[in-house]
PDB file of C-alpha atoms in Angstrom:
ATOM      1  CA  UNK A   1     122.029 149.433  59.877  1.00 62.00           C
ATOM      2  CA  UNK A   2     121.177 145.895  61.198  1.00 73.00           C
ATOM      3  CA  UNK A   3     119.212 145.283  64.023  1.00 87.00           C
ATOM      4  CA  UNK A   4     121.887 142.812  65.261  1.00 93.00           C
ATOM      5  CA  UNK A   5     125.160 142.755  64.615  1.00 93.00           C
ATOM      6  CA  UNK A   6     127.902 140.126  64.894  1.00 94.00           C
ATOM      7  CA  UNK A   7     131.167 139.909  64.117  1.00 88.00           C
ATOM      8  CA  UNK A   8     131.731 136.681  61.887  1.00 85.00           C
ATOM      9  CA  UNK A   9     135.058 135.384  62.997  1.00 87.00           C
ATOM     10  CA  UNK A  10     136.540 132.882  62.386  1.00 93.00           C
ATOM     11  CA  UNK A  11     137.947 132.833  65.827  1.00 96.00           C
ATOM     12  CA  UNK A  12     140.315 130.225  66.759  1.00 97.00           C
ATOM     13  CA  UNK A  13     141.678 129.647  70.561  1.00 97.00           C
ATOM     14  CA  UNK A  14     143.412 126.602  72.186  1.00 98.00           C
ATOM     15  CA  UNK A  15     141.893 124.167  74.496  1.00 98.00           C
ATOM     16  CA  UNK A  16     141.491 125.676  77.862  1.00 97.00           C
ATOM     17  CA  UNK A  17     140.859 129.287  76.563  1.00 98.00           C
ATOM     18  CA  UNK A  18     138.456 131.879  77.627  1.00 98.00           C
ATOM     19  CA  UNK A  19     136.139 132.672  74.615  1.00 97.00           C
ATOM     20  CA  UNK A  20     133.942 135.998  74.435  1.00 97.00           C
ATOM     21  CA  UNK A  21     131.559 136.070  71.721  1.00 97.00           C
ATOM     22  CA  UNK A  22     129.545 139.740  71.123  1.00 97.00           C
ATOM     23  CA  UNK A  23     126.331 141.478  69.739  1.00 97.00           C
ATOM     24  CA  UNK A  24     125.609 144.810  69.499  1.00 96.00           C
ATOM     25  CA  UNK A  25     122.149 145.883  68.588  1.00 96.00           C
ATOM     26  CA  UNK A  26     120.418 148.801  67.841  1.00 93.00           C
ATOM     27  CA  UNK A  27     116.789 148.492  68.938  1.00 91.00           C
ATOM     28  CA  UNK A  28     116.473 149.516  72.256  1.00 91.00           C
ATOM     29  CA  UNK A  29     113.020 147.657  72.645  1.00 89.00           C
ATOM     30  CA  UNK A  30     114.720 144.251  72.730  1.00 90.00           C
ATOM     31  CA  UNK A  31     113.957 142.597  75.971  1.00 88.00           C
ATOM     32  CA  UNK A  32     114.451 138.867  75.454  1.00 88.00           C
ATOM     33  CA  UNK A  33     118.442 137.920  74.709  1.00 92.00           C
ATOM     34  CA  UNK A  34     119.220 134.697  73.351  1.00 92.00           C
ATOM     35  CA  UNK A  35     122.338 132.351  72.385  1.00 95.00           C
ATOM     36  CA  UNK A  36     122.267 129.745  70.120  1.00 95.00           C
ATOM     37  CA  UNK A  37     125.428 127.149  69.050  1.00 96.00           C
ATOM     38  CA  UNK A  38     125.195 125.412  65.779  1.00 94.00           C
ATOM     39  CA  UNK A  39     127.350 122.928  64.695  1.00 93.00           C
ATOM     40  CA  UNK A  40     128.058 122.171  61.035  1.00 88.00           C
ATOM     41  CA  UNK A  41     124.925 120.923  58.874  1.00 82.00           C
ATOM     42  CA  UNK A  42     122.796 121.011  62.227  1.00 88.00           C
ATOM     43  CA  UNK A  43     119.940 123.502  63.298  1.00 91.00           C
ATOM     44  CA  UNK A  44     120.741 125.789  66.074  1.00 93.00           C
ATOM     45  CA  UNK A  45     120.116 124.876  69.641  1.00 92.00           C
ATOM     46  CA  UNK A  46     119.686 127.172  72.234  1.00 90.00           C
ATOM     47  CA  UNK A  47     122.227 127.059  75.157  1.00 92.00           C
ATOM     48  CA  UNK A  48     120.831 130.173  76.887  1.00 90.00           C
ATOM     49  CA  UNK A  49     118.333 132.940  77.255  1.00 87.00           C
ATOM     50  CA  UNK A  50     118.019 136.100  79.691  1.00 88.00           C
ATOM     51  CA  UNK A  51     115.362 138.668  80.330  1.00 84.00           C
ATOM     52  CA  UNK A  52     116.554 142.349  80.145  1.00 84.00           C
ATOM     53  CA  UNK A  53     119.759 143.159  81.616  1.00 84.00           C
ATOM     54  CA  UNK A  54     122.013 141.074  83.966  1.00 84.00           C
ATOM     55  CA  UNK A  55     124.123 137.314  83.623  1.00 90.00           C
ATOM     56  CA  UNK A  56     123.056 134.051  83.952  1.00 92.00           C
ATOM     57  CA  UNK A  57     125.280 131.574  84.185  1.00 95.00           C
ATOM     58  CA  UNK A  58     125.275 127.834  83.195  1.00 93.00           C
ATOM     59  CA  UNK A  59     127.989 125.253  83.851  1.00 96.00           C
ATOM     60  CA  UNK A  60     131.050 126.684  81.505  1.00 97.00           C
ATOM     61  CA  UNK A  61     128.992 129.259  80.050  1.00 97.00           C
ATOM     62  CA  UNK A  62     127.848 132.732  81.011  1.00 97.00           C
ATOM     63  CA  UNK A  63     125.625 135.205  79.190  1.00 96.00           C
ATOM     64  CA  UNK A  64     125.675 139.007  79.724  1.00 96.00           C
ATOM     65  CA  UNK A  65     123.305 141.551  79.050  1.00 95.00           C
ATOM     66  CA  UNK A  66     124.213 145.405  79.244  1.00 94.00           C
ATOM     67  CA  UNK A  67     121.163 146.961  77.529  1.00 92.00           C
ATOM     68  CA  UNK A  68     122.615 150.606  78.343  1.00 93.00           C
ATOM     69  CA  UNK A  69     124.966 149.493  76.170  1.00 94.00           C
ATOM     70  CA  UNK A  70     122.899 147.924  73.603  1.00 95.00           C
ATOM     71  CA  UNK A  71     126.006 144.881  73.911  1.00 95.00           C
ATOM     72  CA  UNK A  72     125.392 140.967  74.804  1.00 96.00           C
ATOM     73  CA  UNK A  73     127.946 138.363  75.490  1.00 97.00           C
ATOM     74  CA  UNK A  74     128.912 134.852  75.376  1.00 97.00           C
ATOM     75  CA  UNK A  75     131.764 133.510  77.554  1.00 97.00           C
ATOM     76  CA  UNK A  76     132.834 129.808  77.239  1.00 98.00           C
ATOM     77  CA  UNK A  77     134.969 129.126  80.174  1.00 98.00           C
ATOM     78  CA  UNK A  78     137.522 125.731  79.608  1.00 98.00           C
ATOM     79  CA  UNK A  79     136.297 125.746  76.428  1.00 98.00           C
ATOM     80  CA  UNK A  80     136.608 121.970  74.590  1.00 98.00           C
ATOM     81  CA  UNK A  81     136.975 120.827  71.184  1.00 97.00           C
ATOM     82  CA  UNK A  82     133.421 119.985  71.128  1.00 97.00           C
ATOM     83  CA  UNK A  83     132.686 123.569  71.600  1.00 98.00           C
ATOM     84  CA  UNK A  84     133.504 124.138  67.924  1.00 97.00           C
ATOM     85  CA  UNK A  85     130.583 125.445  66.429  1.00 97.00           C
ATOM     86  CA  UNK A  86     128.920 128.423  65.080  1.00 95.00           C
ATOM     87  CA  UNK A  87     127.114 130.589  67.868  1.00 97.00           C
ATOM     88  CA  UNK A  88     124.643 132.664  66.798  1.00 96.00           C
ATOM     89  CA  UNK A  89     123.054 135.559  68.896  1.00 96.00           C
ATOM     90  CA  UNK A  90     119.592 136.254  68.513  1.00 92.00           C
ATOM     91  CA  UNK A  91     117.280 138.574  70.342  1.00 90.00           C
ATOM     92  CA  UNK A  92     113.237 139.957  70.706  1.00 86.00           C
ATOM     93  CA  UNK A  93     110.536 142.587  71.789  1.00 82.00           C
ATOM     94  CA  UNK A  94     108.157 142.000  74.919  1.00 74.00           C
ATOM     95  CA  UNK A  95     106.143 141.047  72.433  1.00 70.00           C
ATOM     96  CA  UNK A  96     108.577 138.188  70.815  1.00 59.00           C
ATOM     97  CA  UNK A  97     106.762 137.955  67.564  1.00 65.00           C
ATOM     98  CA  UNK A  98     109.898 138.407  65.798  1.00 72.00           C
ATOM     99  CA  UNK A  99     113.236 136.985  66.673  1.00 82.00           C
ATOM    100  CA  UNK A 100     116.634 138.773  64.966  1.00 88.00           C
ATOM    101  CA  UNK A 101     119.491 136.751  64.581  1.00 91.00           C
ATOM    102  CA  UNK A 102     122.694 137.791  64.661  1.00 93.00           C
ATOM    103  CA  UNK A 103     125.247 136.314  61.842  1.00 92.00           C
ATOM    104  CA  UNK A 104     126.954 134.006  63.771  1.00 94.00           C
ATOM    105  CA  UNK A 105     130.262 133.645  65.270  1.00 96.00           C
ATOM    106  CA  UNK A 106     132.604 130.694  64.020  1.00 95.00           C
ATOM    107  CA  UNK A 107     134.542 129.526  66.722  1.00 97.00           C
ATOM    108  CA  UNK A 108     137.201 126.400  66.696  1.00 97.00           C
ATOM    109  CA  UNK A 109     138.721 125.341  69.551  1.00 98.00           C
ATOM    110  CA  UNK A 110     142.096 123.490  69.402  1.00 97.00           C
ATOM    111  CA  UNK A 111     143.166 120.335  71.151  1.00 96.00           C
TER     112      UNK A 111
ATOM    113  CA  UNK B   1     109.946 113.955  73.478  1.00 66.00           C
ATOM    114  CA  UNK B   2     112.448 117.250  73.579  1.00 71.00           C
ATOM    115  CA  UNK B   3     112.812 117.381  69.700  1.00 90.00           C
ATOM    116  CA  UNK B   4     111.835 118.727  66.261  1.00 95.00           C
ATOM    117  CA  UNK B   5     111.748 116.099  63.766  1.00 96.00           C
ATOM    118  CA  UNK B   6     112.234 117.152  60.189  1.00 97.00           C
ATOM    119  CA  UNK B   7     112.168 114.406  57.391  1.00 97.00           C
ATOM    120  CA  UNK B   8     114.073 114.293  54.893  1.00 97.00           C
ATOM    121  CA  UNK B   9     117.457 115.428  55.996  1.00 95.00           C
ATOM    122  CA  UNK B  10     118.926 115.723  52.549  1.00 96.00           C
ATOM    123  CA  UNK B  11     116.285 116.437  49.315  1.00 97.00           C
ATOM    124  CA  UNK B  12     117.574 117.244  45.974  1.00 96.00           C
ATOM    125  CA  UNK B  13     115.032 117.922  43.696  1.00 94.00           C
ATOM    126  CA  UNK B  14     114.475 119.145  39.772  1.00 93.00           C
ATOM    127  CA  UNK B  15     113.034 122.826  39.010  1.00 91.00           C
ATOM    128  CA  UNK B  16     109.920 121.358  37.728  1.00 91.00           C
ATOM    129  CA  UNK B  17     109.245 118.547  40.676  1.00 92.00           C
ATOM    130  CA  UNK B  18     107.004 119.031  43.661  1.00 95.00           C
ATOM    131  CA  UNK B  19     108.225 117.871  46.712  1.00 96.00           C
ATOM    132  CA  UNK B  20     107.254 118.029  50.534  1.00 97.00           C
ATOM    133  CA  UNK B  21     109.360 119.379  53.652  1.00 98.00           C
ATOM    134  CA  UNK B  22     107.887 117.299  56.893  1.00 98.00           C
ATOM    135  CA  UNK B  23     108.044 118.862  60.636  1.00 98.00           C
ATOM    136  CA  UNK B  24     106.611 116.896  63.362  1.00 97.00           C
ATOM    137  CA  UNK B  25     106.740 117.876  67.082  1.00 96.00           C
ATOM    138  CA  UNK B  26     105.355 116.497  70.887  1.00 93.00           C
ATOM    139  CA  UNK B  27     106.509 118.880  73.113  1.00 91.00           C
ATOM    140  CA  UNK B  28     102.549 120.707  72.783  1.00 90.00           C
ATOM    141  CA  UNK B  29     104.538 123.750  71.516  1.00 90.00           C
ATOM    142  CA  UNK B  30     101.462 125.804  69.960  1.00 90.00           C
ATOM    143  CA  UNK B  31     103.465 127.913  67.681  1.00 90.00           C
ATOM    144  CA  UNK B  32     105.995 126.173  64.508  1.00 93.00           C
ATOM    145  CA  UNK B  33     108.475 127.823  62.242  1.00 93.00           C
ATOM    146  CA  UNK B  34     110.097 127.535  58.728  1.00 95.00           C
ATOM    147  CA  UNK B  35     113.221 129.104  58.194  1.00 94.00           C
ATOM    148  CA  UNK B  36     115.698 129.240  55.646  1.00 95.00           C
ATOM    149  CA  UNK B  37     119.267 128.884  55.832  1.00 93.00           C
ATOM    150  CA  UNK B  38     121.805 130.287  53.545  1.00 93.00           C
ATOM    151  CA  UNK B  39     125.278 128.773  54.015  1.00 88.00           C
ATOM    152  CA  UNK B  40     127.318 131.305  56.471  1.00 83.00           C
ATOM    153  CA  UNK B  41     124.223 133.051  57.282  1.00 88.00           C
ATOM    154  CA  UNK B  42     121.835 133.226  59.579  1.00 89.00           C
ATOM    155  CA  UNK B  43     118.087 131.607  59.936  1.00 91.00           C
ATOM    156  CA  UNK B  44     115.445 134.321  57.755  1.00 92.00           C
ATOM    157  CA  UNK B  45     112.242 133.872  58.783  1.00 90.00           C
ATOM    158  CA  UNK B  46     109.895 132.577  56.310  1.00 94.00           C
ATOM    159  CA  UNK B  47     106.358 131.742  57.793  1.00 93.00           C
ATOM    160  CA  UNK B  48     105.112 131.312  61.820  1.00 91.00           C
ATOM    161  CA  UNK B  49     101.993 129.127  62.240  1.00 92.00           C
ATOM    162  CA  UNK B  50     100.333 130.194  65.992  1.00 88.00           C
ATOM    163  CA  UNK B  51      97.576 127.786  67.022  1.00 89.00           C
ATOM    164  CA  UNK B  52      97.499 126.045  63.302  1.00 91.00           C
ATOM    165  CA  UNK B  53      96.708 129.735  61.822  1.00 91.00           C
ATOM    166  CA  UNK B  54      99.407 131.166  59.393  1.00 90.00           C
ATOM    167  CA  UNK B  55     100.584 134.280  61.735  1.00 85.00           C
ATOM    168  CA  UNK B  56     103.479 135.706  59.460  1.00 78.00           C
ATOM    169  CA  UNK B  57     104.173 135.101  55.880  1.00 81.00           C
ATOM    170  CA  UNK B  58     107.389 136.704  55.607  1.00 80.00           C
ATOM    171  CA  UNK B  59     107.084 137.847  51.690  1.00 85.00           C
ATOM    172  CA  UNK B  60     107.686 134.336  50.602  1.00 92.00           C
ATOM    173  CA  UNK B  61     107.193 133.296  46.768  1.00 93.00           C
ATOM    174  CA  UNK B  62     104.319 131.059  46.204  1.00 94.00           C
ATOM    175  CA  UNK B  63     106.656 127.939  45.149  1.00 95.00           C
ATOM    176  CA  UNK B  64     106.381 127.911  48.906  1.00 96.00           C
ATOM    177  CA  UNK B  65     103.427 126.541  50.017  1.00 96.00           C
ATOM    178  CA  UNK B  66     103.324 126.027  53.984  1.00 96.00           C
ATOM    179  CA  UNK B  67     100.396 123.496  55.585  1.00 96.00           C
ATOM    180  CA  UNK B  68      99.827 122.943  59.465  1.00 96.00           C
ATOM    181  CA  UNK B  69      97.154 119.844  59.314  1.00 94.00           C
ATOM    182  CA  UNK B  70      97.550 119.927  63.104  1.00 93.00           C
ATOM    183  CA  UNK B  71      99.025 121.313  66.054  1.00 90.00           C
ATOM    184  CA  UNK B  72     101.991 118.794  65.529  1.00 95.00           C
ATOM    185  CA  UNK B  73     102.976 118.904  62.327  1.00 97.00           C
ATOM    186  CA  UNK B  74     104.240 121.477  60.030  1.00 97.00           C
ATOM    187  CA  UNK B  75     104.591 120.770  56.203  1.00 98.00           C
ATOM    188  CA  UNK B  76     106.185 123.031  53.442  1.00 98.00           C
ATOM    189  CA  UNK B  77     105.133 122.315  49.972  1.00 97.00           C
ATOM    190  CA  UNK B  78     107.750 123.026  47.179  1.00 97.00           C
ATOM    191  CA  UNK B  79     106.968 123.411  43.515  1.00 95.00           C
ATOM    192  CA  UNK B  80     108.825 124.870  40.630  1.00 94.00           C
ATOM    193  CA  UNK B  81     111.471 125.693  42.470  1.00 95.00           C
ATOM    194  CA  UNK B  82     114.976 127.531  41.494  1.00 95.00           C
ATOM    195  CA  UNK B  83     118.566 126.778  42.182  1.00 96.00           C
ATOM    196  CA  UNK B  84     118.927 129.865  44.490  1.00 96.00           C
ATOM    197  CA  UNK B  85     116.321 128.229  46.657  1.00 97.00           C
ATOM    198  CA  UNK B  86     119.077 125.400  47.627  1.00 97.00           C
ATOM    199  CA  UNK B  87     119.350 125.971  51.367  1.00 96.00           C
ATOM    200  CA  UNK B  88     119.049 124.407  54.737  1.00 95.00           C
ATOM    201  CA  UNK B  89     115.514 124.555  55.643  1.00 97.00           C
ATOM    202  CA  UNK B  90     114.653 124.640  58.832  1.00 96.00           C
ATOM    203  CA  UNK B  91     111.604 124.067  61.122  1.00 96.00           C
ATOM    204  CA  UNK B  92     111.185 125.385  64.639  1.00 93.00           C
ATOM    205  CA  UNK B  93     108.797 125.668  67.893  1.00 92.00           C
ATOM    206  CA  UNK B  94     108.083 127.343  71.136  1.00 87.00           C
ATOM    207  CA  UNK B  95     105.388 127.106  73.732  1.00 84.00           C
ATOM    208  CA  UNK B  96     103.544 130.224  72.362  1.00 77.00           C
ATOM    209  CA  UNK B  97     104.181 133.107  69.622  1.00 70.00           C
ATOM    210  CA  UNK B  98     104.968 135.164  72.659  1.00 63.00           C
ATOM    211  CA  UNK B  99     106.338 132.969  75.228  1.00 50.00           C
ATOM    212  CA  UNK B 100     108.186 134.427  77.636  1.00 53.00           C
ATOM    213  CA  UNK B 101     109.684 132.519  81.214  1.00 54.00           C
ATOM    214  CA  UNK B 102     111.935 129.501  81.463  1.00 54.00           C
ATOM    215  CA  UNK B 103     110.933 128.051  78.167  1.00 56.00           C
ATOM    216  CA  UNK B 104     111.196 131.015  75.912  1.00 67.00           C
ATOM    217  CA  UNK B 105     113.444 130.303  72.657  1.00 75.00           C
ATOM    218  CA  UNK B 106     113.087 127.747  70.097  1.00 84.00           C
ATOM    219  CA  UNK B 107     113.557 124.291  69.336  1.00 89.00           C
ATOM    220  CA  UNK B 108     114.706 123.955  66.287  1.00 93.00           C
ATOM    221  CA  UNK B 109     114.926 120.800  64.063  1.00 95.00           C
ATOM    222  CA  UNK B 110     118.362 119.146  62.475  1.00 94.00           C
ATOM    223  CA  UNK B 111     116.420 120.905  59.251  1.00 95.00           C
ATOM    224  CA  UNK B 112     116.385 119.819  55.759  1.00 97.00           C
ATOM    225  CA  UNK B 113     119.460 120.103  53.341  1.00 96.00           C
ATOM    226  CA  UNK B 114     117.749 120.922  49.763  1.00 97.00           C
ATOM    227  CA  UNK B 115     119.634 121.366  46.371  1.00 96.00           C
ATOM    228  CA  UNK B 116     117.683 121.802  43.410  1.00 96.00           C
ATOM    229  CA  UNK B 117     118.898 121.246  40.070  1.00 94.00           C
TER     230      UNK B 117
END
């Protein structure tokens, strides 16, 4: 089993759309909880980070953390065409010697 | 300076050249990253320099040759490489190994597209 898991997509949604973008992991040590959007040929930047469980928000976007559940997610409120982009999840110990990324999730939004 | 700087974006390079991968960074970010890219994939982690010591050498094959001259730059040296190798290579930093609080996650670079022939 991974330590992160991610479904792939693609997902597709119109202009306007709520998007929800999910992990699952498995190690329950994970403390640090991170999101990452890449668009095509670029390196990944990070749009957000939480500590342990709860949901930060930021602008359009909010992260959630449910670490009973061992599930984190992504939502992209009004999302835009420049929103298009892979999002990858990626997560850490107390210790964060070691980040684990999740696949990535392709997303397009349509005008 | 916000950014990771990685020169050259695009490389494509023979199996028996020897070629350089460039990573250059101002934020004072004390620990730097190299990983590789697969197409549809995520980032695999290939080496983590902490303080300009190699922390983590992630079971990479000695055509790999990583360098950290100083606490801002990052090299990776490539020799005798193979066509499975072609990837986008990519360099990253945080404030420490361990960093935790409001800056905690990398910054990664635009990276390096490499094809080798």
């Amino acid at each position: 089993q991974k330590e992160v898991e991610q479904d792939p997509g693609p997902l597709s949604v119109p202009e306007g759309a709520i998007v929800s973008l999910n992990c699952t992991y498995s190690n329950s040590a994970f403390q640090y909880f991170m999101w990452y959007r890449q668009y095509s040929r670029k390196g990944p930047e990070l749009l957000m980070y939480t500590y342990s469980s709860g949901n930060k928000e930021d602008g359009r976007f909010t992260a959630q953390v449910d670490k009973s559940s061992k599930y984190i997610s992504l939502f992209i409120r009004d999302s835009q065409p420049s929103d298009s982009a892979t999002y990858l999840c990626a997560m850490s110990t107390n210790t964060g010697n070691q980040f684990y990324f999740g696949t990535g999730t392709s997303l397009t939004v349509i005008p | 300076d916000t950014e990771v700087t990685q020169t050259p974006k695009h490389l494509v390079m023979g199996m028996t050249n020897k070629k350089s991968l460039k990573c250059e960074q101002h934020m004072g970010h004390r620990a730097m990253y190299w990983y590789k890219q697969k197409a549809k994939k995520p980032p695999e982690l290939m080496f983590v320099y902490s303080y300009e010591k190699l922390s983590i050498n992630e079971s990479v094959p000695s055509r790999f040759s990583p360098e950290c001259p100083n606490s801002s730059l990052l090299n990776l040296h490539l020799h005798a490489l193979q066509p499975e190798d072609s990837a986008l290579y990519l360099c990253a930093s945080s404030q420490d190994w361990w960093a935790g609080g409001d800056n905690y996650g990398y910054t990664f670079g635009s990276g390096t597209r490499l094809t080798v022939v």
